[in-house]
Amino acid sequence: MNSVQIRSAEKALSVGTWLIVAGAMLFSILTVTPLMARHTPDGWKWTAPILPLVVDAAVVIVVRLDAVLARLGGHGGRWPVVLRWMTGCMTLALNVADSALKKELVGVAVHAVAPLLLIVTAETGLAYRHAITAAQVAQEARQKAEQAEREQAATERREAAERREREEREHAAALAREQREHEALLAREQTAREEAARREERERAEARERAEREVRERREREREQQQAERERLEREAAQRRAAERREREERARRDEDERQERAERERAALLAAGPATGKQPEEQARATARAAFQAELSVRAAAELTGWSIGWISSRYQELREESAARRLEGAHQ
């Protein structure tokens, strides 16, 4: 049998076993529950189905774990056997107890069918699974042995082919080695002739190079002299440019100092005018506000000097702050 047929047989065994277990559990619950209800106090009759459910749960555990262990080829020891037979006997006793108490032999026989079938099915299914597992192990061992024999034969064939190829390669290598030695001898002779020719050519080339080197050195000396003259002229031109730049910077600094002095005098004049008797013209008011801002006067003092409102002066101060921040940022970037 192949693996597909074995899996199909295991599936049929598993489905049949669980159908019998499910039927036996349902029959047991329907049979035992009335018995438990008659032998339970009135306030606890709702607990009647608990006992058959507990016993049937043990049956499910036994069947399921036995199936797993059998599939793995293991054995749980004596306690699974004890549990299996104990649950089977409990199920049988609970199912036939009602008929036995009433001394109905036919009822005992009828109610004993499902538990006995469950017990026998559990034992038979376990035996079947052990047999299937053993057969699978034997089949796998046989297949592995056959595979090992095929691999051994293939290995021997491959080694024989490799040995033949190695011998052929060694023979071809010997022929190639002899051919290479002959060619190497011819090549050495040719190399010796070429080396002599190259040596003569190299001597002629060295003589040409010496002559060319002398010419290059003479040209290089002339070029260095010209370069030194150009550098001297460039240094003189750079010195002149530096002197002119310093003169321009000095003139610009003097102009800037004069401009700052003039602006300072104008700012002092605007601030010295005192509080305005009326509202100054806008251009004059802007100039006064700028002077007050640069002098770090308060908004109220600037408003008194220009005659304009504090809000208008606050707006001018804000513009001047933004302008000052922009100039600082531009200076930082530069």
Coordinates of C-alpha atoms in Angstrom, one line a residue:
M1 CA 0.0 0.0 0.0
N2 CA 1.2 3.5 -0.7
S3 CA 0.9 6.5 1.6
V4 CA -2.4 7.7 0.1
Q5 CA -4.1 4.3 0.8
I6 CA -2.7 4.2 4.3
R7 CA -4.0 7.7 5.1
S8 CA -7.4 6.8 3.6
A9 CA -7.5 3.7 5.9
E10 CA -6.5 5.8 8.9
K11 CA -9.2 8.4 8.0
A12 CA -11.9 5.7 7.7
L13 CA -10.8 4.2 11.1
S14 CA -10.8 7.6 12.8
V15 CA -14.2 8.7 11.3
G16 CA -15.8 5.3 12.3
T17 CA -14.3 5.4 15.8
W18 CA -15.6 8.9 16.4
L19 CA -19.0 8.1 15.0
I20 CA -19.3 5.2 17.4
V21 CA -18.0 7.3 20.3
A22 CA -20.4 10.1 19.6
G23 CA -23.4 7.7 19.3
A24 CA -22.4 5.9 22.5
M25 CA -22.0 9.2 24.3
L26 CA -25.4 10.5 23.2
F27 CA -27.1 7.1 24.0
S28 CA -25.3 7.1 27.4
I29 CA -26.4 10.6 28.3
L30 CA -30.1 9.9 27.3
T31 CA -30.0 6.6 29.3
V32 CA -28.1 7.7 32.4
T33 CA -29.6 11.1 32.9
P34 CA -33.1 9.8 34.0
L35 CA -31.4 7.3 36.4
M36 CA -29.3 10.1 38.0
A37 CA -32.4 12.4 38.2
R38 CA -34.3 9.7 40.2
H39 CA -31.4 9.3 42.6
T40 CA -30.7 13.0 43.1
P41 CA -32.3 15.3 45.7
D42 CA -35.1 17.4 44.4
G43 CA -33.1 20.7 44.5
W44 CA -30.2 19.2 42.6
K45 CA -32.0 17.3 39.7
W46 CA -30.4 19.8 37.2
T47 CA -27.0 18.1 38.0
A48 CA -28.2 14.8 36.6
P49 CA -26.4 15.1 33.2
I50 CA -23.0 16.0 34.8
L51 CA -21.9 12.4 35.7
P52 CA -22.5 10.9 32.2
L53 CA -20.8 13.9 30.6
V54 CA -17.8 13.5 32.9
V55 CA -17.5 9.8 32.1
D56 CA -17.9 10.4 28.4
A57 CA -15.3 13.2 28.5
A58 CA -12.9 10.6 29.9
V59 CA -13.8 8.3 27.1
V60 CA -13.0 11.1 24.5
I61 CA -9.7 11.8 26.2
V62 CA -8.7 8.1 26.1
V63 CA -9.7 7.6 22.5
R64 CA -8.0 10.7 21.3
L65 CA -4.7 10.3 23.2
D66 CA -4.5 6.6 22.3
A67 CA -4.9 7.5 18.6
V68 CA -2.0 10.1 18.9
L69 CA 0.3 7.7 20.8
A70 CA -0.5 4.9 18.4
R71 CA 0.3 7.2 15.4
L72 CA 3.6 8.2 17.0
G73 CA 4.5 4.6 17.8
G74 CA 4.5 5.3 21.6
H75 CA 2.9 3.7 24.6
G76 CA 1.5 5.5 27.6
G77 CA 2.0 2.7 30.2
R78 CA -0.5 1.0 32.4
W79 CA -2.5 4.1 33.5
P80 CA -4.1 4.7 30.1
V81 CA -5.2 1.1 30.0
V82 CA -6.7 1.4 33.5
L83 CA -8.5 4.6 32.5
R84 CA -9.7 3.1 29.3
W85 CA -11.2 0.0 31.0
M86 CA -12.4 2.0 34.0
T87 CA -14.4 4.4 31.8
G88 CA -15.7 1.5 29.7
C89 CA -16.9 -0.4 32.8
M90 CA -18.4 2.8 34.3
T91 CA -20.3 3.5 31.1
L92 CA -21.5 -0.1 30.9
A93 CA -22.6 -0.1 34.6
L94 CA -24.4 3.3 34.3
N95 CA -26.2 2.2 31.1
V96 CA -27.5 -1.1 32.4
A97 CA -28.1 0.0 36.0
D98 CA -31.7 1.2 35.5
S99 CA -32.7 -2.1 33.7
A100 CA -30.8 -4.2 36.2
L101 CA -32.6 -2.5 39.1
K102 CA -35.9 -3.3 37.4
K103 CA -34.7 -6.9 36.7
E104 CA -35.3 -6.4 33.0
L105 CA -32.8 -8.7 31.2
V106 CA -33.8 -7.5 27.7
G107 CA -33.2 -3.9 28.8
V108 CA -29.8 -4.9 30.3
A109 CA -28.9 -6.6 27.0
V110 CA -30.1 -3.6 24.9
H111 CA -28.4 -0.9 27.0
A112 CA -25.2 -3.0 27.1
V113 CA -24.8 -2.9 23.3
A114 CA -23.5 0.7 23.0
P115 CA -20.9 0.6 25.9
L116 CA -19.6 -2.9 24.9
L117 CA -19.3 -1.6 21.3
L118 CA -17.5 1.5 22.5
I119 CA -15.1 -0.6 24.6
V120 CA -14.4 -3.1 21.8
T121 CA -14.0 -0.3 19.3
A122 CA -11.5 1.6 21.4
E123 CA -9.4 -1.6 21.9
T124 CA -9.7 -2.6 18.3
G125 CA -9.0 0.9 17.0
L126 CA -5.9 1.0 19.2
A127 CA -4.7 -2.3 17.9
Y128 CA -5.4 -1.3 14.3
R129 CA -3.4 1.9 14.8
H130 CA -0.5 0.1 16.3
A131 CA -0.6 -2.4 13.4
I132 CA -0.8 0.5 10.8
T133 CA 2.1 2.3 12.5
A134 CA 4.2 -0.8 12.6
A135 CA 3.5 -1.5 9.0
Q136 CA 4.4 2.1 8.1
V137 CA 7.6 1.8 10.0
A138 CA 8.5 -1.4 8.3
Q139 CA 7.5 0.0 4.9
E140 CA 9.6 3.2 5.5
A141 CA 12.6 1.0 6.6
R142 CA 12.2 -1.1 3.5
Q143 CA 12.0 2.0 1.3
K144 CA 15.0 3.5 3.0
A145 CA 17.0 0.3 2.5
E146 CA 16.0 0.3 -1.2
Q147 CA 16.9 4.0 -1.5
A148 CA 20.2 3.3 0.2
E149 CA 20.9 0.5 -2.3
R150 CA 20.0 2.7 -5.2
E151 CA 22.2 5.5 -3.9
Q152 CA 25.0 3.0 -3.3
A153 CA 24.7 1.7 -6.9
A154 CA 24.6 5.3 -8.2
T155 CA 27.6 6.2 -6.2
E156 CA 29.5 3.2 -7.5
R157 CA 28.6 4.1 -11.1
R158 CA 29.5 7.7 -10.5
E159 CA 32.9 6.7 -8.9
A160 CA 33.6 4.4 -11.9
A161 CA 32.8 7.2 -14.3
E162 CA 34.9 9.6 -12.4
R163 CA 37.8 7.1 -12.3
R164 CA 37.6 6.7 -16.1
E165 CA 37.4 10.5 -16.6
R166 CA 40.3 11.0 -14.2
E167 CA 42.5 8.4 -16.1
E168 CA 41.5 10.1 -19.4
R169 CA 42.3 13.5 -17.9
E170 CA 45.7 12.3 -16.6
H171 CA 46.6 10.8 -20.1
A172 CA 45.5 14.0 -21.8
A173 CA 47.4 16.1 -19.2
A174 CA 50.6 14.0 -19.8
L175 CA 50.3 14.7 -23.6
A176 CA 49.5 18.3 -23.0
R177 CA 52.5 18.6 -20.6
E178 CA 54.9 17.2 -23.2
Q179 CA 53.4 19.6 -25.8
R180 CA 53.8 22.5 -23.4
E181 CA 57.4 21.5 -22.6
H182 CA 58.2 21.5 -26.4
E183 CA 56.5 24.8 -26.9
A184 CA 58.2 26.2 -23.8
L185 CA 61.6 25.3 -25.3
L186 CA 60.7 27.0 -28.6
A187 CA 59.3 30.0 -26.7
R188 CA 62.5 30.3 -24.6
E189 CA 64.6 30.4 -27.7
Q190 CA 62.3 32.9 -29.3
T191 CA 62.3 34.9 -26.1
A192 CA 66.1 35.0 -26.0
R193 CA 66.2 36.3 -29.5
E194 CA 63.5 38.9 -28.7
E195 CA 65.3 39.9 -25.5
A196 CA 68.5 40.6 -27.4
A197 CA 66.6 42.7 -29.9
R198 CA 64.7 44.5 -27.1
R199 CA 68.0 45.2 -25.3
E200 CA 69.5 46.8 -28.4
E201 CA 66.3 48.8 -28.9
R202 CA 66.2 49.8 -25.2
E203 CA 69.8 51.1 -25.5
R204 CA 68.9 53.2 -28.5
A205 CA 65.7 54.4 -26.7
E206 CA 67.7 55.3 -23.6
A207 CA 70.1 57.4 -25.8
R208 CA 67.1 59.2 -27.3
E209 CA 65.6 59.7 -23.9
R210 CA 68.8 61.2 -22.5
A211 CA 68.9 63.7 -25.4
E212 CA 65.2 64.5 -25.0
R213 CA 65.7 64.8 -21.2
E214 CA 68.4 67.4 -21.7
V215 CA 66.2 69.4 -24.0
R216 CA 63.3 69.1 -21.5
E217 CA 65.5 70.2 -18.6
R218 CA 66.8 73.2 -20.6
R219 CA 63.2 74.2 -21.5
E220 CA 62.1 73.6 -17.9
R221 CA 64.8 76.0 -16.6
E222 CA 63.7 78.6 -19.1
R223 CA 60.0 78.0 -18.0
E224 CA 60.9 78.3 -14.4
Q225 CA 62.7 81.6 -15.0
Q226 CA 59.7 82.9 -16.9
Q227 CA 57.4 81.7 -14.1
A228 CA 59.5 83.4 -11.5
E229 CA 59.3 86.7 -13.5
R230 CA 55.5 86.4 -13.8
E231 CA 55.2 85.7 -10.1
R232 CA 57.3 88.8 -9.3
L233 CA 55.1 90.9 -11.5
E234 CA 52.0 89.3 -10.0
R235 CA 53.3 90.1 -6.4
E236 CA 53.9 93.7 -7.4
A237 CA 50.4 93.9 -8.9
A238 CA 48.9 92.3 -5.8
Q239 CA 50.7 94.7 -3.6
R240 CA 49.4 97.6 -5.6
R241 CA 45.9 96.3 -5.5
A242 CA 46.2 95.7 -1.7
A243 CA 47.3 99.3 -1.2
E244 CA 44.5 100.6 -3.4
R245 CA 42.0 98.4 -1.4
R246 CA 43.3 99.7 1.9
E247 CA 43.0 103.3 0.6
R248 CA 39.4 102.6 -0.5
E249 CA 38.5 101.0 2.8
E250 CA 40.1 103.9 4.7
R251 CA 38.1 106.4 2.6
A252 CA 34.9 104.4 3.1
R253 CA 35.5 104.3 6.8
R254 CA 36.0 108.0 6.9
D255 CA 32.8 108.5 4.9
E256 CA 30.9 106.1 7.2
D257 CA 32.2 108.0 10.3
E258 CA 31.1 111.3 8.8
R259 CA 27.7 109.8 7.9
Q260 CA 27.3 108.4 11.5
E261 CA 28.3 111.8 13.0
R262 CA 25.8 113.6 10.7
A263 CA 23.1 111.1 11.6
E264 CA 23.9 111.5 15.3
R265 CA 23.7 115.3 15.1
E266 CA 20.4 115.0 13.3
R267 CA 19.1 112.5 15.9
A268 CA 20.2 114.7 18.7
A269 CA 18.5 117.7 17.1
L270 CA 15.3 115.7 16.7
L271 CA 15.4 114.6 20.3
A272 CA 16.4 118.0 21.6
A273 CA 13.3 119.6 20.1
G274 CA 11.3 118.5 23.2
P275 CA 7.6 117.5 23.3
A276 CA 5.7 118.5 20.1
T277 CA 3.1 121.2 20.4
G278 CA 1.1 119.6 17.6
K279 CA 1.2 116.5 15.4
Q280 CA 4.4 116.5 13.3
P281 CA 4.3 115.7 9.6
E282 CA 4.5 112.0 8.9
E283 CA 8.1 112.0 7.4
Q284 CA 9.4 114.1 10.4
A285 CA 7.4 111.9 12.8
R286 CA 9.0 108.8 11.3
A287 CA 12.5 110.3 11.6
T288 CA 11.8 111.3 15.2
A289 CA 10.5 107.8 16.0
R290 CA 13.6 106.2 14.5
A291 CA 15.8 108.6 16.5
A292 CA 13.9 107.7 19.7
F293 CA 14.1 104.0 18.9
Q294 CA 17.9 104.2 18.4
A295 CA 18.2 106.2 21.7
E296 CA 16.1 103.5 23.4
L297 CA 13.4 105.9 24.5
S298 CA 10.1 104.5 25.6
V299 CA 7.0 104.5 23.3
R300 CA 5.3 107.1 25.4
A301 CA 8.3 109.5 25.2
A302 CA 8.5 109.0 21.4
A303 CA 4.7 109.8 21.2
E304 CA 5.3 113.0 23.2
L305 CA 8.1 114.1 20.9
T306 CA 6.1 113.4 17.7
G307 CA 2.6 114.3 18.8
W308 CA 1.3 111.0 17.3
S309 CA -0.5 108.3 19.1
I310 CA 1.1 105.5 21.2
G311 CA -0.3 102.9 18.9
W312 CA 1.2 104.5 15.8
I313 CA 4.6 104.8 17.6
S314 CA 4.3 101.2 18.7
S315 CA 3.8 100.1 15.0
R316 CA 6.9 102.2 14.0
Y317 CA 8.9 100.6 16.8
Q318 CA 7.8 97.1 15.6
E319 CA 8.9 97.9 12.1
L320 CA 12.3 99.2 13.3
R321 CA 12.8 96.0 15.4
E322 CA 12.0 93.8 12.4
E323 CA 14.3 95.8 10.2
S324 CA 17.1 95.6 12.8
A325 CA 16.6 91.8 13.1
A326 CA 16.7 91.4 9.3
R327 CA 20.0 93.4 9.1
R328 CA 21.5 91.2 11.8
L329 CA 20.4 88.0 10.0
E330 CA 21.8 89.3 6.7
G331 CA 25.1 90.1 8.5
A332 CA 25.2 86.7 10.0
H333 CA 24.7 85.0 6.6
Q334 CA 27.5 87.1 5.1

